[in-house]
XYZ file of C-alpha atoms in Angstrom:
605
model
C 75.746 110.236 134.472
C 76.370 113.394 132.621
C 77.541 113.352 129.117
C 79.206 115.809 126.707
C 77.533 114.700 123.611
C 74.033 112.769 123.677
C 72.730 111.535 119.909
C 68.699 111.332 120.519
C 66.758 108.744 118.872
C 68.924 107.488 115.630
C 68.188 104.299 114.443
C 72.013 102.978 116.213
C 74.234 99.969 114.766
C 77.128 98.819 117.063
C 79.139 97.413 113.895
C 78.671 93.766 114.983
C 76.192 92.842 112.661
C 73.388 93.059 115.016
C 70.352 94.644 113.818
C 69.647 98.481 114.088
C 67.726 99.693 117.213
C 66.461 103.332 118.225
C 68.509 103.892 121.282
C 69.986 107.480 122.404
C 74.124 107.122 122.591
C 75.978 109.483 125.080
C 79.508 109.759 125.337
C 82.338 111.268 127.686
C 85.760 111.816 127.163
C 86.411 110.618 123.749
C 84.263 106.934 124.612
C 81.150 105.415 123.975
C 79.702 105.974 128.006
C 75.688 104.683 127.635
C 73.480 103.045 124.861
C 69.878 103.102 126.248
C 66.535 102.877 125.320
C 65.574 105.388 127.414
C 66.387 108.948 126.766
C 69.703 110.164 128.609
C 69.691 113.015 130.738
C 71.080 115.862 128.344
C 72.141 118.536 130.961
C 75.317 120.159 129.802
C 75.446 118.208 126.845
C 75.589 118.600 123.313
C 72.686 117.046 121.702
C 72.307 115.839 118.097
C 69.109 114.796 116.839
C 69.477 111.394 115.227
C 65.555 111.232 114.922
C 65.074 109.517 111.223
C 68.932 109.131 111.305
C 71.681 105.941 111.664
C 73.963 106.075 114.063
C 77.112 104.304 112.693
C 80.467 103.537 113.498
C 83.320 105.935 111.661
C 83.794 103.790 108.613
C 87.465 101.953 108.252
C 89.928 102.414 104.722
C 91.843 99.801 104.923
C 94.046 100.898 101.763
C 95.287 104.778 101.379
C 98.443 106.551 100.383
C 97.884 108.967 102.379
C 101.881 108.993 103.803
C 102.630 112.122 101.997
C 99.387 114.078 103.047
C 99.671 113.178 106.906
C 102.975 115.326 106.557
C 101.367 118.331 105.160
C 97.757 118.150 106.049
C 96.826 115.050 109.065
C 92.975 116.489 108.879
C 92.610 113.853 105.725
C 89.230 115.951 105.258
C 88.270 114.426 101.934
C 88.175 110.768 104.162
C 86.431 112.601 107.273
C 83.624 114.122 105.154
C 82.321 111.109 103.905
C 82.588 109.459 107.150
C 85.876 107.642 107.422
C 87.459 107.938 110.882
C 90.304 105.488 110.447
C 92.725 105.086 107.328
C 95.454 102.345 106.956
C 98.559 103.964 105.108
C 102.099 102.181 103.823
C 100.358 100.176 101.326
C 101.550 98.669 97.779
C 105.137 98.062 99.700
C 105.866 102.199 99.532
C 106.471 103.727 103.356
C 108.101 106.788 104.037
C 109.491 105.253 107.159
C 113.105 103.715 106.881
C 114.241 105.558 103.650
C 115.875 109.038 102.718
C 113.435 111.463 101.066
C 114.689 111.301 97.763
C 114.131 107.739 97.650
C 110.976 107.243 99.335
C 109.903 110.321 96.910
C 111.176 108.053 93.624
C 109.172 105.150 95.350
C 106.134 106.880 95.717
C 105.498 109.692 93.056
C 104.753 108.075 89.264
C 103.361 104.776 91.001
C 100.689 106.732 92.875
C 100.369 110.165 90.648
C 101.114 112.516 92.991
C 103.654 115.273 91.858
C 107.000 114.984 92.481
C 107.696 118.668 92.866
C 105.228 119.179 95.402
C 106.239 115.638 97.384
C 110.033 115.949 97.252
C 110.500 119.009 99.032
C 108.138 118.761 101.728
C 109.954 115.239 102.714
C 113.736 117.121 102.326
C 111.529 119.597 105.067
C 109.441 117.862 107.871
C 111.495 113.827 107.195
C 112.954 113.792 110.636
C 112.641 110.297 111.243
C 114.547 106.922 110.195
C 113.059 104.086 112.204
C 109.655 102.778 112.944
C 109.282 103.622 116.513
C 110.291 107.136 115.274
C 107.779 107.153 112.825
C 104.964 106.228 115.416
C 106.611 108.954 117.643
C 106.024 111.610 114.790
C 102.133 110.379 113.956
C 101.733 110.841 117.838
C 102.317 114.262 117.926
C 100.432 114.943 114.712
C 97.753 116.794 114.961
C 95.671 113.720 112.912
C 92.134 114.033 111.712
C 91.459 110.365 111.454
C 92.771 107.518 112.975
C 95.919 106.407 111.334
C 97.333 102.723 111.321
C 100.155 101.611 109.269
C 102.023 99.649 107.195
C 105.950 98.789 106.502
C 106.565 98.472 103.115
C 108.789 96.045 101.459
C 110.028 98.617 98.999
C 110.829 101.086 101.558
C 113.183 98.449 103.565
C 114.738 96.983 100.574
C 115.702 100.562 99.693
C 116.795 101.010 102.947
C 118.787 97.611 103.728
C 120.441 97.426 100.139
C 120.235 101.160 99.052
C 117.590 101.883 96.046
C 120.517 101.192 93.345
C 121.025 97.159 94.421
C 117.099 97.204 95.538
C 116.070 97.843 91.525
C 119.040 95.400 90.364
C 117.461 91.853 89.230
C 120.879 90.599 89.905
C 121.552 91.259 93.198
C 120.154 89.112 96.065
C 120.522 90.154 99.790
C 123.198 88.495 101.758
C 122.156 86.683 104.943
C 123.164 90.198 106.984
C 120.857 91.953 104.958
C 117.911 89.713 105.065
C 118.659 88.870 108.992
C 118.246 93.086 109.219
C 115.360 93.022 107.258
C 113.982 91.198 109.958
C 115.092 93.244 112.582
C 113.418 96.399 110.816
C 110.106 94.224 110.383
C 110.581 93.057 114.385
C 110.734 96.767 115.005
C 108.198 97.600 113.119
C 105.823 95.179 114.192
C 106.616 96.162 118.259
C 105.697 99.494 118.010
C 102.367 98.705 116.642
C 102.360 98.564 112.620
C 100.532 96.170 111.102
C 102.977 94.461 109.216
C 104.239 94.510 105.585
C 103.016 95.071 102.612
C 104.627 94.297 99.389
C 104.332 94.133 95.283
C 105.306 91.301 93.062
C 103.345 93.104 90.015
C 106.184 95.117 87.659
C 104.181 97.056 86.236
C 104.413 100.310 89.156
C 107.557 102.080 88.375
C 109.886 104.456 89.949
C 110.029 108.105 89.675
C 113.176 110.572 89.288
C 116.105 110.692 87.199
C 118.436 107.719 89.165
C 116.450 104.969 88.225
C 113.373 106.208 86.399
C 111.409 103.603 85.234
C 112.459 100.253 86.749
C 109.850 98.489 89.166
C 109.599 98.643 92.507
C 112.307 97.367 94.945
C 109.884 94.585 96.541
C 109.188 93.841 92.822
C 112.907 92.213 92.817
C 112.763 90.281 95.652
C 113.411 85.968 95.450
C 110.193 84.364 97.105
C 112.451 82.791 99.204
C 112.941 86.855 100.537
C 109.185 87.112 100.762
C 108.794 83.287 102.482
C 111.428 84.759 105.110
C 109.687 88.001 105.829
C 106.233 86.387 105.802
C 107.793 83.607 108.473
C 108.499 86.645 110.909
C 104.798 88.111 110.218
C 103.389 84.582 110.834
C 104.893 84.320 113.898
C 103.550 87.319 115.185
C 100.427 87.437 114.028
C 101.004 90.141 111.600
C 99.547 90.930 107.876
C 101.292 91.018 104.581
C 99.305 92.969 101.985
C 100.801 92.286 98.725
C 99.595 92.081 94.972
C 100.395 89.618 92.587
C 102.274 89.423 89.522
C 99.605 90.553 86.725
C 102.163 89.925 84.083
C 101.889 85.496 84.816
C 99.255 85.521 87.521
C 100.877 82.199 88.841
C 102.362 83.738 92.361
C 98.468 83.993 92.931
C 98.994 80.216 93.907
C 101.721 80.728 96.213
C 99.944 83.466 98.171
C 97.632 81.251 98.383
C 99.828 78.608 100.070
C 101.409 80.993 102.106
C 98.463 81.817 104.097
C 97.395 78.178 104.723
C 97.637 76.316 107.996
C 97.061 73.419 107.250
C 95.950 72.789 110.322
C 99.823 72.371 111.442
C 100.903 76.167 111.735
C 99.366 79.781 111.911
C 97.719 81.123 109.008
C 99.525 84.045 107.320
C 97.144 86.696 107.148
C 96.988 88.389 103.947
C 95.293 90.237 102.174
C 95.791 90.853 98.123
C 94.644 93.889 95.892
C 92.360 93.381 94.352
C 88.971 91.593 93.419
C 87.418 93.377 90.554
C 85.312 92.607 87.683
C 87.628 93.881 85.176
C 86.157 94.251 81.538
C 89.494 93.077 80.183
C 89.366 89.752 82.250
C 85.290 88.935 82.688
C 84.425 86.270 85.387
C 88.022 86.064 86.327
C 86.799 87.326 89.988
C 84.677 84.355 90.007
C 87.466 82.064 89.976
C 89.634 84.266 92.075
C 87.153 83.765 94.565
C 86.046 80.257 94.694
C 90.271 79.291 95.012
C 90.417 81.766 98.155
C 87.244 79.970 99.821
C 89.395 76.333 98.932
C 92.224 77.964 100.498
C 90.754 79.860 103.577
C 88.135 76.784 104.380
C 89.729 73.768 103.888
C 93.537 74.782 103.619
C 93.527 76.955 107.305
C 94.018 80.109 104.870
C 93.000 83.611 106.179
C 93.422 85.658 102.751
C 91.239 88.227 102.159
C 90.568 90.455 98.687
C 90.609 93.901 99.184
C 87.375 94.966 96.567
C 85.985 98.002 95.595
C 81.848 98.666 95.972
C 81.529 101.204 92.649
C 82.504 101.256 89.431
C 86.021 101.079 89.151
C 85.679 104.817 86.730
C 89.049 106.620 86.115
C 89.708 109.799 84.654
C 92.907 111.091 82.698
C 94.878 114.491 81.888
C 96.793 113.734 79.058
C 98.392 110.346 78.910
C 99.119 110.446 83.027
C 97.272 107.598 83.906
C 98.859 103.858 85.162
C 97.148 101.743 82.945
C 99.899 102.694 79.980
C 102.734 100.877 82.364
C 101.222 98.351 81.393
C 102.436 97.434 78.135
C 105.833 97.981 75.996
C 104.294 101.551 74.086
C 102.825 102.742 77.124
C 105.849 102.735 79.070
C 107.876 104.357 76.512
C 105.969 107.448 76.393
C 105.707 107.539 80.640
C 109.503 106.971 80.572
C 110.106 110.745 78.831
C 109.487 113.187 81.476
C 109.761 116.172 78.841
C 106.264 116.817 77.580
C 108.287 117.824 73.969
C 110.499 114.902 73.545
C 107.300 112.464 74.290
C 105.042 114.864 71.525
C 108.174 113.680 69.325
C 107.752 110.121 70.615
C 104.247 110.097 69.676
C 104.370 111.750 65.868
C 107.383 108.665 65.257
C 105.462 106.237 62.543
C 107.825 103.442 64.286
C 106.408 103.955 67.732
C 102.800 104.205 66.619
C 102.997 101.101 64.916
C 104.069 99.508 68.519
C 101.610 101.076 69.893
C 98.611 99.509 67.881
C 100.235 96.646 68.014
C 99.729 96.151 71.780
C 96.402 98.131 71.441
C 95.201 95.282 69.128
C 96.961 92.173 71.222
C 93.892 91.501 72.761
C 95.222 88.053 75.378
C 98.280 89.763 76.727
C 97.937 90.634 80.461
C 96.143 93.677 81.411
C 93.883 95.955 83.813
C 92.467 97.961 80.715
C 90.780 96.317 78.221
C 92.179 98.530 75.511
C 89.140 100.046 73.930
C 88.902 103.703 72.345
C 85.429 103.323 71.557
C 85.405 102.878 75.853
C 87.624 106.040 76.506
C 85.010 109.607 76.476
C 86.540 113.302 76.105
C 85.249 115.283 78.831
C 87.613 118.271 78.180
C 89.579 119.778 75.352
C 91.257 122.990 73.811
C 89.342 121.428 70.817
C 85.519 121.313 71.822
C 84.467 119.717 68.808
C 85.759 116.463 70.706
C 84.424 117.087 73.820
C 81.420 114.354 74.871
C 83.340 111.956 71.729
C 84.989 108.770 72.835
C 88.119 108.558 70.784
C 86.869 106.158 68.800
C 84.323 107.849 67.228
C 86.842 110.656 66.409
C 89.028 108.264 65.032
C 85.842 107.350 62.792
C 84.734 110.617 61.335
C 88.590 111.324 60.989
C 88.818 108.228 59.011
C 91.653 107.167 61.413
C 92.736 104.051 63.338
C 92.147 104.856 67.465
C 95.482 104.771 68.639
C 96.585 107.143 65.589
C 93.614 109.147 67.035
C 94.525 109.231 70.810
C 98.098 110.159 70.327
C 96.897 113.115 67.522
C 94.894 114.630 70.755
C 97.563 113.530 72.540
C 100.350 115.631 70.915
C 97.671 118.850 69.901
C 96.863 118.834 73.701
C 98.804 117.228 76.304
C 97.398 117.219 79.903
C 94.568 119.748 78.536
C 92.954 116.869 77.259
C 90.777 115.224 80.079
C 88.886 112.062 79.342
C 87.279 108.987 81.708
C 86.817 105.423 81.361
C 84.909 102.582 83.525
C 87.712 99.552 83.895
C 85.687 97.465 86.220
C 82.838 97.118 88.199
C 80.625 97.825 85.137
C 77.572 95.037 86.396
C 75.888 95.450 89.406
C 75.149 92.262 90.018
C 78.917 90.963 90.090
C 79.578 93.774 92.712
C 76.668 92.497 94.459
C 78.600 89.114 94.437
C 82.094 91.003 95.062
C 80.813 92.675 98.418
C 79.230 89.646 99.920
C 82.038 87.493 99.458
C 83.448 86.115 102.580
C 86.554 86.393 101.097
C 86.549 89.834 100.429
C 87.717 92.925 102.467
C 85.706 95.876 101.356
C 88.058 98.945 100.381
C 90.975 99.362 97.997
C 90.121 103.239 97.311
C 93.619 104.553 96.977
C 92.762 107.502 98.683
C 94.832 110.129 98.915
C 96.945 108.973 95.437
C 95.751 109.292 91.979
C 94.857 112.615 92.850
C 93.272 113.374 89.010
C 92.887 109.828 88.095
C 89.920 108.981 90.331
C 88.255 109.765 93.427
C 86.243 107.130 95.710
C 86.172 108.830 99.063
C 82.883 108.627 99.283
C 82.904 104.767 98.960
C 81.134 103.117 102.300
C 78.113 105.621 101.384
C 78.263 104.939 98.174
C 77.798 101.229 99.293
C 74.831 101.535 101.828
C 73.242 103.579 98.679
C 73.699 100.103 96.717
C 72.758 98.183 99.296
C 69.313 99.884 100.052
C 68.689 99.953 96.585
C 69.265 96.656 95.542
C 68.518 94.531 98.701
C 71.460 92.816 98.228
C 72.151 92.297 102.034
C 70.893 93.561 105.493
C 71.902 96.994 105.828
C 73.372 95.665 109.527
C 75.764 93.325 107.385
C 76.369 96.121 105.193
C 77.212 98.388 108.225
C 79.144 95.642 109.342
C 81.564 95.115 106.247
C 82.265 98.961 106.194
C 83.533 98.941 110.120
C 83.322 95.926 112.609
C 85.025 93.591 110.211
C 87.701 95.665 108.869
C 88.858 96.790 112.469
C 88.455 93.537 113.637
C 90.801 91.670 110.904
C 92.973 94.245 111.086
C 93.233 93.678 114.636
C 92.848 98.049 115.147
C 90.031 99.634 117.979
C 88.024 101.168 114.878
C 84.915 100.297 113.636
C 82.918 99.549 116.786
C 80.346 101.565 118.448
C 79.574 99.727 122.364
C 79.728 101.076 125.808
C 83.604 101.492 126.512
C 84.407 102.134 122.612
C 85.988 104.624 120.754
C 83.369 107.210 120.004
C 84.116 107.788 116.276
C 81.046 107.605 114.907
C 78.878 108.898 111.633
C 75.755 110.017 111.498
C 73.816 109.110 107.898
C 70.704 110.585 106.935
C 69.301 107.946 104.130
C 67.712 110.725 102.395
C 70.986 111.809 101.482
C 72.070 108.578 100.241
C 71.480 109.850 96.682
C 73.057 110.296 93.181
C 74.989 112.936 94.425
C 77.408 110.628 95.860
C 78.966 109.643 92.171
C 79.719 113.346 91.338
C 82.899 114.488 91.105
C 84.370 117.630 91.416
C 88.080 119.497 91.969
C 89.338 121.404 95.135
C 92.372 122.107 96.233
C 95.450 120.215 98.229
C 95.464 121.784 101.730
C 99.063 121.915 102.278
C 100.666 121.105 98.652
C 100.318 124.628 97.369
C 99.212 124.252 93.289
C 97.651 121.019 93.265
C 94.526 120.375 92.761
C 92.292 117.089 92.924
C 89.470 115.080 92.274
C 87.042 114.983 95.262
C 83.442 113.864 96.189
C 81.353 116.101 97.731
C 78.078 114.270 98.690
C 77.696 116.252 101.889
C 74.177 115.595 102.487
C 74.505 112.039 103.375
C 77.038 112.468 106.174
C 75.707 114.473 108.458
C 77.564 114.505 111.138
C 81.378 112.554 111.749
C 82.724 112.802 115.255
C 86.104 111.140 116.378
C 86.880 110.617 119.372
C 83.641 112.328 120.634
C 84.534 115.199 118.886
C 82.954 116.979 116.058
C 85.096 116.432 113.048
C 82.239 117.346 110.253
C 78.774 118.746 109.832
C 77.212 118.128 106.369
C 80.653 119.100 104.867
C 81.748 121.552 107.049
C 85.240 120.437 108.537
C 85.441 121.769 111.977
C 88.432 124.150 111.601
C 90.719 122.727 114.214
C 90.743 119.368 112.359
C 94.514 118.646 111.741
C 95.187 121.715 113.587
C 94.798 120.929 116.956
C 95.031 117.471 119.022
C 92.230 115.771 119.732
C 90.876 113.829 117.135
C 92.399 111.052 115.672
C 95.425 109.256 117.225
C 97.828 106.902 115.651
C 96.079 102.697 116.357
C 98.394 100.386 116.848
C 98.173 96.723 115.953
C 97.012 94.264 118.329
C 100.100 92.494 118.022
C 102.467 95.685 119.033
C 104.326 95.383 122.192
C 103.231 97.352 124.912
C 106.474 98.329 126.243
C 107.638 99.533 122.552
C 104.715 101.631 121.797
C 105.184 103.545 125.398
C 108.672 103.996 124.073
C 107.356 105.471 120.642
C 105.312 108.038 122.447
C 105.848 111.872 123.070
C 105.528 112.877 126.084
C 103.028 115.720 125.519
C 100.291 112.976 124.044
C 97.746 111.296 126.248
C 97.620 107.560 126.443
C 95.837 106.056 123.853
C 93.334 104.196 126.764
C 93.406 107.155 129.119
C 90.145 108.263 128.617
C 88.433 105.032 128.488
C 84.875 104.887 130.663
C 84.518 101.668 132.435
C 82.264 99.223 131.402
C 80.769 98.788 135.021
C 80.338 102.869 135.240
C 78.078 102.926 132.149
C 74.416 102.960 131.596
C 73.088 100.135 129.450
C-alpha cells in the first residue's frame, strides 16, 4: 500500500486507553490507512520521524466561543498549535445561528469579552444565515482549520422565538406556539447534526449594547418547566444539554441532577454542567459536587458530566473588564456605564465606595472570586511604583482600605492598569482529584472569548505535563481523557487514532512538555483588525498537528493555507443528526464527510 504521510517509530496511542506501542502510522486520503509494527514502505510519502515522539490523537475542546472567530478567521490557529483538532462552539446558551446580528452581538460581547465594535460589524457583513441547516451549510464551505461541532443555544432561540425584548422580560412566559416552535428549531437543529442545547440558569452573564444593557441572558428567564420541555425533546433524541447552574442559590444543581436520571425507567439526559473547580472562595465544594454526580450517574441512571479545567484557573485584567465584578451589586454598577468618564465619576462617589466594600467584606454571599486584594498582583501600570504590588499591599503603605485602593488605580489608570489573579485550581492535588473523576469532562477553556482575561489553549499539554510529573494516572488514561472520551460522549468522529479513522493527529515531543507551556504572551486577532490577545506559545511541545492527514502545524508554524483553503477541518456532526438533513445542509462544492474513508479490510494491521 502506498501512503502519503508515514510517522516512523513514535511511541503511538489510539485514544482508547490502551497502552502506548512503537508502531509506524501511514495514512491516505485524509484516514488512518495502516498501524504496524513493521516499518511501512515510505515510497512517495511524506515521512515524519516520531522516533522518541507520541503519536496522539488531535486533542478535543469540548467548550469554545469560538462563533465569532470561525466568521473571520476558521484556521482557529491558537487551538491548532497546541494540538487541538476539534472545537465544540454555541456554548453558555449564546449561538449566532437563529438570531439577527445585533442581537446575537448583545448576547455574546460583555458575557464573553470580546469587543463589540470589532464583533458587530463583521456579523451585519458575512450573517447570511437564519436557520440551523443554514448554519451547517455555511461551516461546510468554510475554509475550517479544526473540526467544528456545535451547539444551539437557548439564548439565541429565545431571542429568536420571543424577540430579545420579551426574552430579557421576567414577566413574560412563552405561549404554547412559542414553546411548540422552540421545539421545532431544536428538532431542526438536532437533524442537521448539532449537538443539542446549551443553556444558562446563572444571572450573573449580562447583555451587551444600549437596548437592554445589562439584564441576564434570555435562557436566564426561562420557567424550568421551559427547560423540562426542551430537555424532553433532547432526551428523546439522544441529544446533550450543556447548561450552568444558578450560582446565586445553587439549588437548580439538584434538579439537573434529576433531569439526567433514568431511573432505570427512561433515557438519561445527557448533560453536562460548567464547571468543577476548586474555587478559593468555595474550598472542598468540588468534593461534594462530585460525590452527588457519582449518586446520580451510578445509582440514579444519570449521565452528567462536569466540564473541569487541568491548570490553575489564573485570570488577568485591563482595568476593571473582567466578569467576576457581575457578580455582585458594586461590580455591576460600574460594568453597567459604558463611558470610561462617567464610571471614573462612579468610582470617586463616597456612596458607591462604601457599597463596594461592603460586598468586598460580605465574605458568605455567592461568588467565583474570593474577594481578596492582598490575592490581586499589578503586572502593568502608567505608575511603576505599583507594578509587581498586589493591591493590597498598596493599599497598606498608602494607609488605605483595598477597595479604596483598587478603584484609586482604577480611576488614575483605566484599562492601562493590568493585573492577574489565581481563582481556582490553586492545589495540585485537588486537580489531581478533579481530572480523574469519572464524573468529569476535561475542558472548559473558553477559548476563543476572554480574549485579555485568560488564555488556556495550551491546556491538554499542559495536562500530560502534570500528569508525567506527578504520576497521577497512566499517561494512556491521560491521552484518553484529552480525546477518546470527549469524542466519544459527545458522540463526534474526533479523538480516535485506528485504521479507518480520521487522521487528525499530534505529534508531542515530552521534552517539550516544559514550563514554557504556562507563559503567556499577546499577538494579534487574524481577522478582527486592532485586537489583540492573550495566547500561549509553547511551540516546542507540539511538534507536529495534522488534520485530516494534512499538515496543519510544525512547532508553531501554521501552514499558511490553514483557514484559507479546504482541506482541513470539516464541520462533525452529532451522531444523532439525520442523515437525510445533513445531505440537505451541504454545499455542493464540499466532499462528503466519509468520502475518503479507507476500508478497514484494505488496510495493513
Amino acid at each position: 500500500m502506498r501512503f502519503d504521510v508515514v510517522l516512523s517509530g513514535g511511541l503511538y496511542f489510539d485514544g482508547t486507553g490502551a497502552p502506548g506501542q512503537v508502531r509506524d502510522v501511514g495514512l491516505r486520503e485524509g484516514r488512518v490507512a495502516a498501524v504496524s509494527e513493521a516499518p511501512l514502505d515510505t515510497t512517495g510519502a511524506q515521512v515524519i520521524d516520531a522516533r522518541g515522539r507520541w503519536v496522539v490523537p488531535g486533542f478535543v475542546d469540548l467548550h469554545t466561543h469560538y462563533d465569532a472567530e470561525l466568521i473571520a478567521a476558521p484556521a482557529l490557529s491558537e487551538s491548532v498549535r497546541h494540538g487541538v483538532t476539534t472545537v465544540a462552539v454555541g456554548s453558555c446558551s449564546i449561538s449566532t445561528i437563529l438570531s439577527e446580528p445585533e442581537d446575537c452581538s448583545d448576547l455574546f460581547t460583555r458575557v464573553e469579552s470580546v469587543p463589540r465594535a470589532q464583533v458587530l460589524p463583521l456579523l451585519r457583513a458575512r450573517k447570511t444565515w437564519r436557520t440551523p441547516a443554514e448554519y451547517v451549510t455555511f461551516l461546510r464551505a468554510q475554509p475550517l482549520g479544526a473540526n467544528v461541532c456545535a451547539f444551539l443555544g437557548h439564548s439565541d432561540l429565545r431571542t429568536r422565538v420571543l424577540g430579545l425584548g420579551r426574552a430579557v422580560d421576567g414577566r413574560v412566559r412563552p405561549t404554547e406556539a412559542e414553546l411548540a416552535e422552540m421545539e421545532r428549531w431544536l428538532g431542526e437543529a438536532i437533524d442537521v447534526g448539532l449537538l443539542g442545547l446549551s443553556s444558562m440558569t446563572n444571572p450573573w452573564d449580562k447583555l451587551d449594547g444600549d437596548r437592554y444593557r445589562s439584564r441576564a441572558l434570555p435562557s436566564a428567564y426561562a420557567s424550568w418547566g421551559e427547560y423540562r420541555r426542551l430537555n424532553r425533546l433532547l432526551r428523546a433524541r439522544g441529544a446533550i444539554l450543556q447548561s450552568a447552574p444558578n450560582l446565586v442559590t445553587a439549588v437548580n444543581s439538584l434538579l439537573f441532577l434529576a433531569e439526567s436520571a433514568g431511573l432505570r425507567l427512561r433515557k438519561a439526559l445527557k448533560t453536562t454542567l460548567i464547571t468543577l473547580a476548586d474555587a478559593k472562595a468555595s474550598p472542598g465544594l468540588h468534593r461534594v459536587v462530585s460525590f452527588m454526580t457519582r449518586v446520580c450517574n451510578r445509582l440514579l441512571g444519570g449521565d452528567l458530566r462536569w466540564q473541569t479545567l487541568p491548570v490553575p484557573f489564573e485570570v488577568y485584567a485591563d482595568g476593571m473588564e473582567l466578569v467576576v465584578f457581575e457578580e455582585f451589586g458594586a461590580g455591576r454598577e460600574a460594568l453597567h456605564l459604558a463611558d470610561q468618564l462617567a464610571r471614573n465619576t462612579l468610582m470617586q462617589d463616597e456612596a458607591y465606595r462604601r457599597r463596594f466594600r461592603r460586598d468586598y467584606e460580605v465574605k458568605l454571599s455567592p461568588r467565583v472570586w474570593n474577594r481578596d486584594f492582598y490575592q490581586a498582583e499589578i503586572v502593568g501600570c502608567p505608575d511603576t511604583s505599583v507594578v509587581g504590588q498586589t493591591f493590597g499591599q498598596v493599599a497598606d503603605a498608602r494607609g488605605l482600605h483595598p477597595v479604596d485602593a483598587f478603584l484609586d488605580l482604577m480611576v488614575a489608570h483605566g484599562e492601562r492598569l493590568r493585573w492577574r489573579m489565581t481563582i481556582a485550581n490553586h492545589r495540585p492535588r485537588e486537580v489531581d482529584r478533579m481530572i480523574a473523576d469519572p464524573g468529569a469532562l476535561v475542558g472548559f477553556a473558553d477559548s476563543g472569548a476572554h480574549i485579555r482575561n485568560m488564555a488556556f489553549y495550551s491546556f491538554p499539554l499542559r495536562m500530560l505535563r502534570h500528569v508525567v510529573e506527578r504520576q497521577t494516572m497512566p499517561l494512556e488514561r491521560a491521552v484518553w481523557r484529552l480525546t477518546g472520551e470527549l469524542g466519544d460522549w459527545l458522540g463526534v468522529e474526533a479523538g480516535h487514532l485506528r485504521v479507518g479513522d480520521r487522521a487528525d493527529l499530534v505529534v508531542i515531543d515530552p521534552t517539550g512538555l516544559d514550563a514554557r507551556l504556562d507563559a503567556y504572551h499577546e499577538a494579534p486577532m487574524e481577522g478582527l483588525s486592532g485586537l489583540v490577545r492573550m495566547v500561549n506559545r509553547s511551540d516546542a511541545a507540539a511538534e507536529w498537528v495534522l488534520i485530516r492527514g494534512r499538515v496543519a502545524s510544525r512547532r508553531g508554524v501554521i501552514e499558511p493555507s490553514l483557514g484559507h483553503a479546504p482541506g482541513f477541518g470539516q464541520f462533525l456532526p452529532g451522531r444523532t443528526a439525520r442523515p437525510e438533513a445533513v445531505a440537505d445542509a451541504r454545499p455542493e462544492a464540499v466532499a462528503d464527510d466519509r468520502s475518503d474513508a479507507v476500508a478497514p479490510s484494505t488496510a495493513a494491521a
